[in-house]
JSON list of C-alpha atoms and ligand atoms in Angstrom, two decimals:
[
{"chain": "A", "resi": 26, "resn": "UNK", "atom": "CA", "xyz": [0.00, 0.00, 0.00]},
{"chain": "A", "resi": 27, "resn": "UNK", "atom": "CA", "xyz": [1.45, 3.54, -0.93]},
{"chain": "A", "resi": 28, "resn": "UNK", "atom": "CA", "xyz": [3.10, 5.19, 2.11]},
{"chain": "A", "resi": 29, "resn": "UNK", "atom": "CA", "xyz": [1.95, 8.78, 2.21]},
{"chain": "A", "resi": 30, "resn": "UNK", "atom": "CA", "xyz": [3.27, 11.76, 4.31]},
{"chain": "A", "resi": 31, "resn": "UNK", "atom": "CA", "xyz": [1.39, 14.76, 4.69]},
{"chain": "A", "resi": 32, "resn": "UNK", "atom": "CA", "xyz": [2.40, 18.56, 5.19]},
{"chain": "A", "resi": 33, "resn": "UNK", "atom": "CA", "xyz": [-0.10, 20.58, 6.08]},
{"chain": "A", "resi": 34, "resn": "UNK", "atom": "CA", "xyz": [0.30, 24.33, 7.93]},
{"chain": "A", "resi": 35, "resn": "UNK", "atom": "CA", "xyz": [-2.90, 25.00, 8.88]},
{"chain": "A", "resi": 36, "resn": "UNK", "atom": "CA", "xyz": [-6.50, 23.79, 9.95]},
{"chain": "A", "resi": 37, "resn": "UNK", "atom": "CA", "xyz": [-5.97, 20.74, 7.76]},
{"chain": "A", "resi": 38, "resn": "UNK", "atom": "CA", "xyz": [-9.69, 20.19, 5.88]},
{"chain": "A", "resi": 39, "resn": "UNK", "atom": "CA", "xyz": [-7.95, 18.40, 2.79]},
{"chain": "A", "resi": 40, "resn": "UNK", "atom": "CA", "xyz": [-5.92, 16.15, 5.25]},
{"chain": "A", "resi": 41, "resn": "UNK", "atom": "CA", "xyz": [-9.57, 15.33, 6.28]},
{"chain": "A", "resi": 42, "resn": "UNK", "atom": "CA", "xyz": [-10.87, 14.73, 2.96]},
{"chain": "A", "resi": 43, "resn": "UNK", "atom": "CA", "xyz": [-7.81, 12.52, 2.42]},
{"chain": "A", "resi": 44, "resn": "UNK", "atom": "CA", "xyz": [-8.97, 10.04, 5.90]},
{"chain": "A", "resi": 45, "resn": "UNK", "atom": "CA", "xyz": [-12.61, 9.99, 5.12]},
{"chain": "A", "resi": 46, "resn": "UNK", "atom": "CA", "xyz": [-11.35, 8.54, 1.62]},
{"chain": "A", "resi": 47, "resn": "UNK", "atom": "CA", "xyz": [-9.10, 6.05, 3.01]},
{"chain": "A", "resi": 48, "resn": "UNK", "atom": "CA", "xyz": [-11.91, 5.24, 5.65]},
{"chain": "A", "resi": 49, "resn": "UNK", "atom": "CA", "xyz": [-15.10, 5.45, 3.33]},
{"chain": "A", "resi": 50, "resn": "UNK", "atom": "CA", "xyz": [-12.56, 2.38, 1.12]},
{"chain": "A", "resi": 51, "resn": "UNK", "atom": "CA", "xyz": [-12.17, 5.05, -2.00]},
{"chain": "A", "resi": 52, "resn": "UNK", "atom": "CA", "xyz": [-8.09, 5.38, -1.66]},
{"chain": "A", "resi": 53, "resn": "UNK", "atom": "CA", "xyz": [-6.03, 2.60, -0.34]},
{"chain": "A", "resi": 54, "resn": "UNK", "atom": "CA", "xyz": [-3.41, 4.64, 1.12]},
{"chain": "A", "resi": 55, "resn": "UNK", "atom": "CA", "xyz": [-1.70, 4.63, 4.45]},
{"chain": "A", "resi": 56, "resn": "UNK", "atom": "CA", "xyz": [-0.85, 8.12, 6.01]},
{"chain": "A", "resi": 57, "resn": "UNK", "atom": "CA", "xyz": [2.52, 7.67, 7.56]},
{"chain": "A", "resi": 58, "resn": "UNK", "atom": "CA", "xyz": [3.03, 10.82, 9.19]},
{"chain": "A", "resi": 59, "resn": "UNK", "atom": "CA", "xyz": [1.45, 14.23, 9.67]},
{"chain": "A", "resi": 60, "resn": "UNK", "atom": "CA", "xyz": [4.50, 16.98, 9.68]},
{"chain": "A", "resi": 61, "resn": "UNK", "atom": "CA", "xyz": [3.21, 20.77, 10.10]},
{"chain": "A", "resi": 62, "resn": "UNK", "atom": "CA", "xyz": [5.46, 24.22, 10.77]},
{"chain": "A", "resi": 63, "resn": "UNK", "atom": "CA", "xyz": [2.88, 25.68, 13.08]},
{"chain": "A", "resi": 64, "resn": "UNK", "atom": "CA", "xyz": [2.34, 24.57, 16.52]},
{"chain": "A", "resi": 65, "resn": "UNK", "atom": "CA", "xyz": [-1.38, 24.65, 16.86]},
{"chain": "A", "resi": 66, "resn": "UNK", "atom": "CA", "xyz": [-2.01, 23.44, 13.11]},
{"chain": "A", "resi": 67, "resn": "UNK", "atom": "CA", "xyz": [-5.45, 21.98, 13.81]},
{"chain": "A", "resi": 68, "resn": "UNK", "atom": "CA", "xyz": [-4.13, 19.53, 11.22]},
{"chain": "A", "resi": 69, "resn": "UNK", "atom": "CA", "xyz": [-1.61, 18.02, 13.95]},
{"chain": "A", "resi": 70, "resn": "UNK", "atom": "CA", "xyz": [-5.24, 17.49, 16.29]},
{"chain": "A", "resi": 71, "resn": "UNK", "atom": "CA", "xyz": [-7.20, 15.61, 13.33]},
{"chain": "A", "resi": 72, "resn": "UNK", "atom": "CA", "xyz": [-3.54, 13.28, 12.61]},
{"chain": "A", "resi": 73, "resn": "UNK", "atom": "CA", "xyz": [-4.07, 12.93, 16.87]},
{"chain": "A", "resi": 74, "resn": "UNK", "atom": "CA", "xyz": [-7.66, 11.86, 16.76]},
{"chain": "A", "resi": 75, "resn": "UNK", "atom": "CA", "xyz": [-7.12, 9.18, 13.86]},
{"chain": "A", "resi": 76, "resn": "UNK", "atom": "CA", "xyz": [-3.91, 8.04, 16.22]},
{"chain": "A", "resi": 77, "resn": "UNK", "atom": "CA", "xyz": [-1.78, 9.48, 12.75]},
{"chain": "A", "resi": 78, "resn": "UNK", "atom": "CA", "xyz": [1.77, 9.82, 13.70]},
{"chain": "A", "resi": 79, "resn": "UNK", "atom": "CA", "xyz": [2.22, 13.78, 13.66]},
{"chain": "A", "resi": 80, "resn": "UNK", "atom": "CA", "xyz": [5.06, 16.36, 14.35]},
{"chain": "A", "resi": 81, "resn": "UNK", "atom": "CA", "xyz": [5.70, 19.56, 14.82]},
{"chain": "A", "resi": 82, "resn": "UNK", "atom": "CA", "xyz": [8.92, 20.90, 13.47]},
{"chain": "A", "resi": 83, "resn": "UNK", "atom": "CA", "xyz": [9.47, 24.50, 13.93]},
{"chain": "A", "resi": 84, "resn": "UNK", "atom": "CA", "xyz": [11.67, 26.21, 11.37]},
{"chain": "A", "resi": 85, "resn": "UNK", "atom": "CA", "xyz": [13.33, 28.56, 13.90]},
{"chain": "A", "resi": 86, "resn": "UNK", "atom": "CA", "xyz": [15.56, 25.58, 15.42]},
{"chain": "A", "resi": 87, "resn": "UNK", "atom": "CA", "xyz": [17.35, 24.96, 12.85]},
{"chain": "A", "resi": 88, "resn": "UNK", "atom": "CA", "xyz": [20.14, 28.04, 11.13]},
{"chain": "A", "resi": 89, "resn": "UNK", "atom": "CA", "xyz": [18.94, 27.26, 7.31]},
{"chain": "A", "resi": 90, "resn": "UNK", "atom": "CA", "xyz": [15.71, 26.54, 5.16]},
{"chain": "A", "resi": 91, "resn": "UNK", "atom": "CA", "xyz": [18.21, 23.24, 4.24]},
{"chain": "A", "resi": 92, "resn": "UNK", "atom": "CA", "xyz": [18.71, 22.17, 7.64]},
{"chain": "A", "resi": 93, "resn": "UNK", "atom": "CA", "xyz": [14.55, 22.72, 8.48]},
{"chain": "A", "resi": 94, "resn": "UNK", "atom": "CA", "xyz": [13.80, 20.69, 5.10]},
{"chain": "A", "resi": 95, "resn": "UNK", "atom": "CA", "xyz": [16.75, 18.05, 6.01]},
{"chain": "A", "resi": 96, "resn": "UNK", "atom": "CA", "xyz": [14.52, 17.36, 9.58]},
{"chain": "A", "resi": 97, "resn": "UNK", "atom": "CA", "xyz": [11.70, 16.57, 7.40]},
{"chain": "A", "resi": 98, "resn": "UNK", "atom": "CA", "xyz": [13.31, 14.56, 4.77]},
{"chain": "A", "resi": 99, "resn": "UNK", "atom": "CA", "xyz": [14.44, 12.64, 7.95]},
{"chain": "A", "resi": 100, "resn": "UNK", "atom": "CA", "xyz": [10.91, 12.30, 9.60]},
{"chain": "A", "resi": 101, "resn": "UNK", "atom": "CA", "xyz": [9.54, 11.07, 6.12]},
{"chain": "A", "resi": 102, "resn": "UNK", "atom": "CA", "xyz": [12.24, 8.24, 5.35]},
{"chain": "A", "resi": 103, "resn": "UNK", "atom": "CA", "xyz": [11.80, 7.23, 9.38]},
{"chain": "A", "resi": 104, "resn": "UNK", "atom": "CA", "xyz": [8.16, 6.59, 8.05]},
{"chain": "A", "resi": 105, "resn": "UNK", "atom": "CA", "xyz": [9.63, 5.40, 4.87]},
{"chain": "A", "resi": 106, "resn": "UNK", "atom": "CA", "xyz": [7.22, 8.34, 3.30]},
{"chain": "A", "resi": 107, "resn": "UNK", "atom": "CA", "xyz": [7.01, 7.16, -0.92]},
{"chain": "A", "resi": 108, "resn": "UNK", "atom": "CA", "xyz": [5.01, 9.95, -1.79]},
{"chain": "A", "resi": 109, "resn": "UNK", "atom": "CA", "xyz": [4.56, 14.07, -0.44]},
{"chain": "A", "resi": 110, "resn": "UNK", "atom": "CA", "xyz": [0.95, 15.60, 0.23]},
{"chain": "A", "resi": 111, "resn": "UNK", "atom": "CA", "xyz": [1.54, 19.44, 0.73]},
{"chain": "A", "resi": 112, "resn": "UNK", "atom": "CA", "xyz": [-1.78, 20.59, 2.23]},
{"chain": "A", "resi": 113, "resn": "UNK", "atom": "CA", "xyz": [-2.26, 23.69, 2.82]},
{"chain": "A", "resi": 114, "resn": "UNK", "atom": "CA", "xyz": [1.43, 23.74, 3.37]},
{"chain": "A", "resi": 115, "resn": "UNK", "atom": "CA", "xyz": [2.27, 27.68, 3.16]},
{"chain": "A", "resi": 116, "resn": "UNK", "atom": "CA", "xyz": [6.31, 27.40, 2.18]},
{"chain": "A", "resi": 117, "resn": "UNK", "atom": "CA", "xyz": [8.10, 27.25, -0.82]},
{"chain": "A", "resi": 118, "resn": "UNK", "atom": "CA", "xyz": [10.31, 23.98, -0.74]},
{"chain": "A", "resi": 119, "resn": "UNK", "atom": "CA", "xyz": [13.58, 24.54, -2.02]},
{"chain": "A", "resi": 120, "resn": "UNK", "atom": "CA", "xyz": [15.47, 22.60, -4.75]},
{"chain": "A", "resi": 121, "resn": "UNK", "atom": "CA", "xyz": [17.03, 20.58, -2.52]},
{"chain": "A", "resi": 122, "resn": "UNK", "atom": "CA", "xyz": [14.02, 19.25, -1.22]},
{"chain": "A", "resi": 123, "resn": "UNK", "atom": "CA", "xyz": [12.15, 18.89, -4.66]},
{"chain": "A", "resi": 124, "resn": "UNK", "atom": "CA", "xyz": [15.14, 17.05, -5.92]},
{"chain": "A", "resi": 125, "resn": "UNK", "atom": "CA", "xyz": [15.48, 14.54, -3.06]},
{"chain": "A", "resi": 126, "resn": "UNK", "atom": "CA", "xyz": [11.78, 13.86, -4.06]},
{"chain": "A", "resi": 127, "resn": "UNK", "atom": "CA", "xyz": [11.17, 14.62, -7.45]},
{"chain": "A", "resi": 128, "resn": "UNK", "atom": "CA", "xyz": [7.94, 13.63, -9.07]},
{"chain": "A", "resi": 129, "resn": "UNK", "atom": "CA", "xyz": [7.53, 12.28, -5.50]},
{"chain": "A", "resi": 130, "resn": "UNK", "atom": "CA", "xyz": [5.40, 15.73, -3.91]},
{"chain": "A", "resi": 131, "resn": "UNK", "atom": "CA", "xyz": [2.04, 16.96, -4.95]},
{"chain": "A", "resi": 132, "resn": "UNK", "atom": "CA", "xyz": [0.55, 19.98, -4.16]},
{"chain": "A", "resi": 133, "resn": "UNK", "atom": "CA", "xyz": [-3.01, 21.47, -4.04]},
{"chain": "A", "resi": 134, "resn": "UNK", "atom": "CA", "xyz": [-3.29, 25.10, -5.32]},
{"chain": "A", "resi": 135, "resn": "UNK", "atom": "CA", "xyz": [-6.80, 26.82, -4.64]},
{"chain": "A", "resi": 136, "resn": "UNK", "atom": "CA", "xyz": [-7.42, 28.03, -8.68]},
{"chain": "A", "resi": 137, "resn": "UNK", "atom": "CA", "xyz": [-6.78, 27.25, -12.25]},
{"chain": "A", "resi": 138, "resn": "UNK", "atom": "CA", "xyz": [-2.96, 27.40, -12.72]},
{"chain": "A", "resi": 139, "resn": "UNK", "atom": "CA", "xyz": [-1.47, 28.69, -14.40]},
{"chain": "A", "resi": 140, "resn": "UNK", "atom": "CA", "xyz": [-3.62, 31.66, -13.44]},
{"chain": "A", "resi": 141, "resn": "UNK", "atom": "CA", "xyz": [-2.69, 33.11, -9.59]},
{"chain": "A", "resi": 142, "resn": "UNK", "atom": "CA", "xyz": [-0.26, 31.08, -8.24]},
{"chain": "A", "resi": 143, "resn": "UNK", "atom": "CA", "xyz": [1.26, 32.16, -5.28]},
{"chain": "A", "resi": 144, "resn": "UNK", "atom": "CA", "xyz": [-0.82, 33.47, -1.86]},
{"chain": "A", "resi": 145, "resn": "UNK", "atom": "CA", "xyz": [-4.58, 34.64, -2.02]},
{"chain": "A", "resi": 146, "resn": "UNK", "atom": "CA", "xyz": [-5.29, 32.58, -5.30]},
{"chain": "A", "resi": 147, "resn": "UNK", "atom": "CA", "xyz": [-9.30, 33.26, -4.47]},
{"chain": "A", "resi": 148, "resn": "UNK", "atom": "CA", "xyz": [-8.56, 37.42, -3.73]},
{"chain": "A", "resi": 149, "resn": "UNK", "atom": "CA", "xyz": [-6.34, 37.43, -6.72]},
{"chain": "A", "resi": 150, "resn": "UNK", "atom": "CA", "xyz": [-8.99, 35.77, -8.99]},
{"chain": "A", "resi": 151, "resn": "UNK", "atom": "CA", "xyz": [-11.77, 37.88, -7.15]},
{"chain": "A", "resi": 152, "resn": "UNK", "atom": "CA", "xyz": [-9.51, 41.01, -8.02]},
{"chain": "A", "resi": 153, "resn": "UNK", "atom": "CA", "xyz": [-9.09, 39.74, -11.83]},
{"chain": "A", "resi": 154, "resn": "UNK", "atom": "CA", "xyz": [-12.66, 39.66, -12.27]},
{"chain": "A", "resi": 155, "resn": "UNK", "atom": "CA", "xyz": [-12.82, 35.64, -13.81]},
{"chain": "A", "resi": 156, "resn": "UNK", "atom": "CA", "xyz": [-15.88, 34.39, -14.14]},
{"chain": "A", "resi": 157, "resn": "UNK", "atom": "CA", "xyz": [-14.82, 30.58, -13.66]},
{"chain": "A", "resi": 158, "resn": "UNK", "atom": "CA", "xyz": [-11.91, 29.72, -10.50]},
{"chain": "A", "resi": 159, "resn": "UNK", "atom": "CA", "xyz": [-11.32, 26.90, -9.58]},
{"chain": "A", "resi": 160, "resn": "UNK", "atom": "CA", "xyz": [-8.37, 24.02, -7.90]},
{"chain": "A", "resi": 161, "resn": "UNK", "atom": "CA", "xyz": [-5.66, 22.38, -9.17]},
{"chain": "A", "resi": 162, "resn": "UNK", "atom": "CA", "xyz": [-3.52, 19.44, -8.14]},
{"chain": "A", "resi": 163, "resn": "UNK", "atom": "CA", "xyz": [0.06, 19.34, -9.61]},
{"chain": "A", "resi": 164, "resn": "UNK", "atom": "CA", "xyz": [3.89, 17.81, -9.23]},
{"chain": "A", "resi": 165, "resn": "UNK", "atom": "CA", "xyz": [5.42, 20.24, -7.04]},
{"chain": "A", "resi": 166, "resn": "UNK", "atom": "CA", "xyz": [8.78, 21.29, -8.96]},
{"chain": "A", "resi": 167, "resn": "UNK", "atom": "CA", "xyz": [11.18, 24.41, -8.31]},
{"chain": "A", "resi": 168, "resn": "UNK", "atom": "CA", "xyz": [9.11, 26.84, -9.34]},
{"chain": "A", "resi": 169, "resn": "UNK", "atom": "CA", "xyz": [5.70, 28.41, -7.17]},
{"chain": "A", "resi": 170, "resn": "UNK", "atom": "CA", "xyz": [2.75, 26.57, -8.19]},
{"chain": "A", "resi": 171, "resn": "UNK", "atom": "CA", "xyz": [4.74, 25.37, -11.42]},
{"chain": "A", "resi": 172, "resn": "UNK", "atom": "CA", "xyz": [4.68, 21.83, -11.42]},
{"chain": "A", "resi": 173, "resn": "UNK", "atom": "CA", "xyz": [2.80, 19.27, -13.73]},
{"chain": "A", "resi": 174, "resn": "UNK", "atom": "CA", "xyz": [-1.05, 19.46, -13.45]},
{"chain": "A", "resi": 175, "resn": "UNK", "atom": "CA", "xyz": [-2.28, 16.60, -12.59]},
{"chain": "A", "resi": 176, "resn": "UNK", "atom": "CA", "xyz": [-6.43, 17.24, -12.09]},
{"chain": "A", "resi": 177, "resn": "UNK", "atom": "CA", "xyz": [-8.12, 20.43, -12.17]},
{"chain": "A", "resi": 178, "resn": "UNK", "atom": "CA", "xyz": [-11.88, 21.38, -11.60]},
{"chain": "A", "resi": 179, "resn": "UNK", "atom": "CA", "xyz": [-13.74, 24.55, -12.21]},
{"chain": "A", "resi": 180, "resn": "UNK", "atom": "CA", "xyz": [-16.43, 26.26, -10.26]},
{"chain": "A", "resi": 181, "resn": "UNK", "atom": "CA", "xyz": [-18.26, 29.71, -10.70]},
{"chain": "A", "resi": 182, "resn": "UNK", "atom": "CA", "xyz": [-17.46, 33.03, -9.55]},
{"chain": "A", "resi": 183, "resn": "UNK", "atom": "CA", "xyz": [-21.12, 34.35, -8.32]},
{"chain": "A", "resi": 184, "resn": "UNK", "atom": "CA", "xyz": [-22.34, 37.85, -8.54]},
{"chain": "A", "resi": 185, "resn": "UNK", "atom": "CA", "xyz": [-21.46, 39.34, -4.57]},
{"chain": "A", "resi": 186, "resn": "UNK", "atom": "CA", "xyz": [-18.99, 36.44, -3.82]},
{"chain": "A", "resi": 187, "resn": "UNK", "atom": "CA", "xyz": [-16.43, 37.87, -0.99]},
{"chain": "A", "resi": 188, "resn": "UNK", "atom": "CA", "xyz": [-13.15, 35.43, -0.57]},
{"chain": "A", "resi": 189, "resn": "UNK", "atom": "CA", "xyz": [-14.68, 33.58, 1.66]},
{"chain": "A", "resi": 190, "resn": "UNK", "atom": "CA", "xyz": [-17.95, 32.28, -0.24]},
{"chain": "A", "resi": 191, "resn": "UNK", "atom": "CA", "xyz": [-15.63, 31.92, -3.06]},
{"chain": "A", "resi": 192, "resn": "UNK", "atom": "CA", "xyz": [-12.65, 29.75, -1.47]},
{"chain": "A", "resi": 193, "resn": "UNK", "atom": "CA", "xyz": [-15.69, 28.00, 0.51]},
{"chain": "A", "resi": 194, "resn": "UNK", "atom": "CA", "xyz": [-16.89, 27.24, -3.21]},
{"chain": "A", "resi": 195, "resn": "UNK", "atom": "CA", "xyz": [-13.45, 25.80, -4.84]},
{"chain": "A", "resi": 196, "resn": "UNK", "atom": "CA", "xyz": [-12.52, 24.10, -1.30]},
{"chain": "A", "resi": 197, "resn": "UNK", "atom": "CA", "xyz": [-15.04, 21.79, -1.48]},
{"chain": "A", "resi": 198, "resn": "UNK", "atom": "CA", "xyz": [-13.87, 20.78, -5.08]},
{"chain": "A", "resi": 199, "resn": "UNK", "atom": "CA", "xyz": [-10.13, 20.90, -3.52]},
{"chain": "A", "resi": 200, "resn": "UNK", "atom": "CA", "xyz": [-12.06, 17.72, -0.96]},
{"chain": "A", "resi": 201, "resn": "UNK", "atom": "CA", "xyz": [-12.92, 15.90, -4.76]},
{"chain": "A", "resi": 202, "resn": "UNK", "atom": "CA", "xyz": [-10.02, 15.62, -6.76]},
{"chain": "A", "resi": 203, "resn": "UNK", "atom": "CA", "xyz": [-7.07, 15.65, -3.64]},
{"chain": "A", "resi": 204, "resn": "UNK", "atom": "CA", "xyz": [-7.76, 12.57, -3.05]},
{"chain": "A", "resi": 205, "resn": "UNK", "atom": "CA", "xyz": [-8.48, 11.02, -6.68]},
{"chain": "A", "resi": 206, "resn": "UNK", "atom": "CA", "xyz": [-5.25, 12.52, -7.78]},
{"chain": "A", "resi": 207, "resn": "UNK", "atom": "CA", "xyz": [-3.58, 10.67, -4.76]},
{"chain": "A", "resi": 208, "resn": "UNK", "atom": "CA", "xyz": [-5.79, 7.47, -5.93]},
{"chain": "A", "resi": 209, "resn": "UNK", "atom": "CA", "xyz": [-4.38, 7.60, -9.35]},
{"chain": "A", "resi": 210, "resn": "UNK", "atom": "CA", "xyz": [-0.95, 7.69, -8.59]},
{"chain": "A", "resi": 211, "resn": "UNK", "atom": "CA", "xyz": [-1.44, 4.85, -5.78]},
{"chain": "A", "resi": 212, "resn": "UNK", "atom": "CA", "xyz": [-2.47, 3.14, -8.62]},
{"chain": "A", "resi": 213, "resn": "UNK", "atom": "CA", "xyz": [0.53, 3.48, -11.22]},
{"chain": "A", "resi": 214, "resn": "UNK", "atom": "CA", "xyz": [-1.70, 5.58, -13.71]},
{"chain": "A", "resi": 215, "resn": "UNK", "atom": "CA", "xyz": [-0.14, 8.90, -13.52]},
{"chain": "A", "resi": 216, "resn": "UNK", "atom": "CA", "xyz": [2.76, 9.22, -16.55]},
{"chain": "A", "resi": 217, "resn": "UNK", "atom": "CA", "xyz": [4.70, 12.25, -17.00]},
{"chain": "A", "resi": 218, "resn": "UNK", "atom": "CA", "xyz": [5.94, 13.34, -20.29]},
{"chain": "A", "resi": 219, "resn": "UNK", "atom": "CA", "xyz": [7.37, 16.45, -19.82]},
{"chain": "A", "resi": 220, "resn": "UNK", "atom": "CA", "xyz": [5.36, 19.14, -18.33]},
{"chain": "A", "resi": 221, "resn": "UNK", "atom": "CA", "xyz": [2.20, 16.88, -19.39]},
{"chain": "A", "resi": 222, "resn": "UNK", "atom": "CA", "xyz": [0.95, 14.55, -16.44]},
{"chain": "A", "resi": 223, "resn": "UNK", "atom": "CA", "xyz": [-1.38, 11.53, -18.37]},
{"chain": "A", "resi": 224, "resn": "UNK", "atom": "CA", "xyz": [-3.84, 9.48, -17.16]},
{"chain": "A", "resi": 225, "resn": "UNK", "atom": "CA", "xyz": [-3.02, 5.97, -18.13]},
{"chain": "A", "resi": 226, "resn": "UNK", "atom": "CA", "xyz": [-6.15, 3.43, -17.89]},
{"chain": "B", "resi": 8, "resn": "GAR", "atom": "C1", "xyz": [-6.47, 25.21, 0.64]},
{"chain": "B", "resi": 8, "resn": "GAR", "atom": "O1", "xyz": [-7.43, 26.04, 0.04]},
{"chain": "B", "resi": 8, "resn": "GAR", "atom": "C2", "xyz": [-5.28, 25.01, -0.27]},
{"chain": "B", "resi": 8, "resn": "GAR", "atom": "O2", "xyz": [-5.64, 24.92, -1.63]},
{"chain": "B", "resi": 8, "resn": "GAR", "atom": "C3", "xyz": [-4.51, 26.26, 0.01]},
{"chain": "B", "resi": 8, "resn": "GAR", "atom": "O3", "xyz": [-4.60, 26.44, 1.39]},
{"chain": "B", "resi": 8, "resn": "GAR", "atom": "C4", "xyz": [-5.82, 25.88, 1.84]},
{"chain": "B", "resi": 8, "resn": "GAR", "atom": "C5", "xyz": [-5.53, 24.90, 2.95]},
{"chain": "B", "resi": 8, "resn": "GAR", "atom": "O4", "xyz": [-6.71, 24.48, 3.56]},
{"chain": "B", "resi": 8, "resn": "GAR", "atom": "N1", "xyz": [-3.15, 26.13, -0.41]},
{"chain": "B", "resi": 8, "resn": "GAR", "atom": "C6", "xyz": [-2.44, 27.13, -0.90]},
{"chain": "B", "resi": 8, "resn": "GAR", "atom": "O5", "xyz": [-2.88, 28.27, -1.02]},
{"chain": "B", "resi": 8, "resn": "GAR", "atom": "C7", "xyz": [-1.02, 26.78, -1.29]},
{"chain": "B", "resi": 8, "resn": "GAR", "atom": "N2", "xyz": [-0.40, 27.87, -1.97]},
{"chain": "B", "resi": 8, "resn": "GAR", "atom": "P1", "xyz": [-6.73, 23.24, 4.55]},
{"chain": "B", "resi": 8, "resn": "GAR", "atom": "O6", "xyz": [-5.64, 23.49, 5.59]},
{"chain": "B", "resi": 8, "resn": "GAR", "atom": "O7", "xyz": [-8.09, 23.29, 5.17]},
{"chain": "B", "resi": 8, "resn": "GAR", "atom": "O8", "xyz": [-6.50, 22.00, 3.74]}
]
């Protein structure tokens, strides 16, 4: 069964949506180990109430971003981690990282890359003025928000939507295709060819 670790800085609702597939029997997967940057990450207390290995690592003990990343690379092989779930994991990795694991992380990014990557995705896409947002789940590579697309999905931008309503809207997409991107790799169906990710049958 595929070995998953899962980074995740804050309250952790796609972590959730990632157990309640591997409990409803959707995604046979086995979270290995629940690693956040923030103390209180409610994500740490959902890893605690599924007994979920979790850890706290707090990037001001250690003198470099390397040295931080290094403690996690270590937690992951301990729990001999085969693939990377950043959720809702607010830091850019750096090379180093993405190379020790490459092809290996995936990250969920709350609208349509290419379009506003980076922070505030909904504000940005608010701000734009789109008519259609949305989620995407990608390989993480050096870049922000770069990496091979793996699943998208769309949802409306409605007339007197605030960030909120609207991030409300997309996250409960984000809950969809997290895990059935993590499904289809668990499965061998993911190829990449390039920058193109395709789903094999
Ligand atoms: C999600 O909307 C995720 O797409 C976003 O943070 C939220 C985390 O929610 N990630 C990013 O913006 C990454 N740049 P969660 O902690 O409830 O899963």
């Amino acid at each position: 069964m595929l070995k998953i670790g899962v980074l995740a800085s804050g309250r952790g609702t796609n972590l959730q949506s990632i157990i309640d597939s591997i409990q409803r029997g959707d995604l046979e997967t086995e979270i290995r180990i629940v690693i956040s940057d923030r103390k209180g990450a409610k994500a740490l207390a959902r890893a605690n109430k599924y007994h979920i290995p979790n850890q706290y690592i707090n990037p001001d003990d250690y003198a470099t971003k390397e040295e931080f990343e290094q403690a996690i690379i270590n937690l992951l092989e301990e729990h001999k981690v085969e693939l990377v779930i950043l959720a809702g994991f607010m830091r850019l990795l750096t090379p180093y990282f993405v190379r020790h694991y490459k092809n290996k992380i995936m990250n969920i990014h709350p609208s349509l890359l290419p379009a506003f990557p980076g922070l505030n995705a909904q504000r940005q896409a608010l701000e734009y003025g789109v008519k259609i947002a949305g989620c995407t789940v990608h390989f993480a590579d050096e870049g922000m928000d770069t990496g091979p697309i793996i699943l998208q999905a769309a949802v409306p931008v409605k007339e007197g939507d605030t960030e909120e309503t609207l991030a409300e809207r997309i996250l409960q997409e984000e809950h969809r295709i997290y895990p059935e991107a993590i499904r289809l790799y668990s499965e061998g169906r993911l190829k990449i060819e390039g920058r193109v990710v395709k789903v094999v049958e």
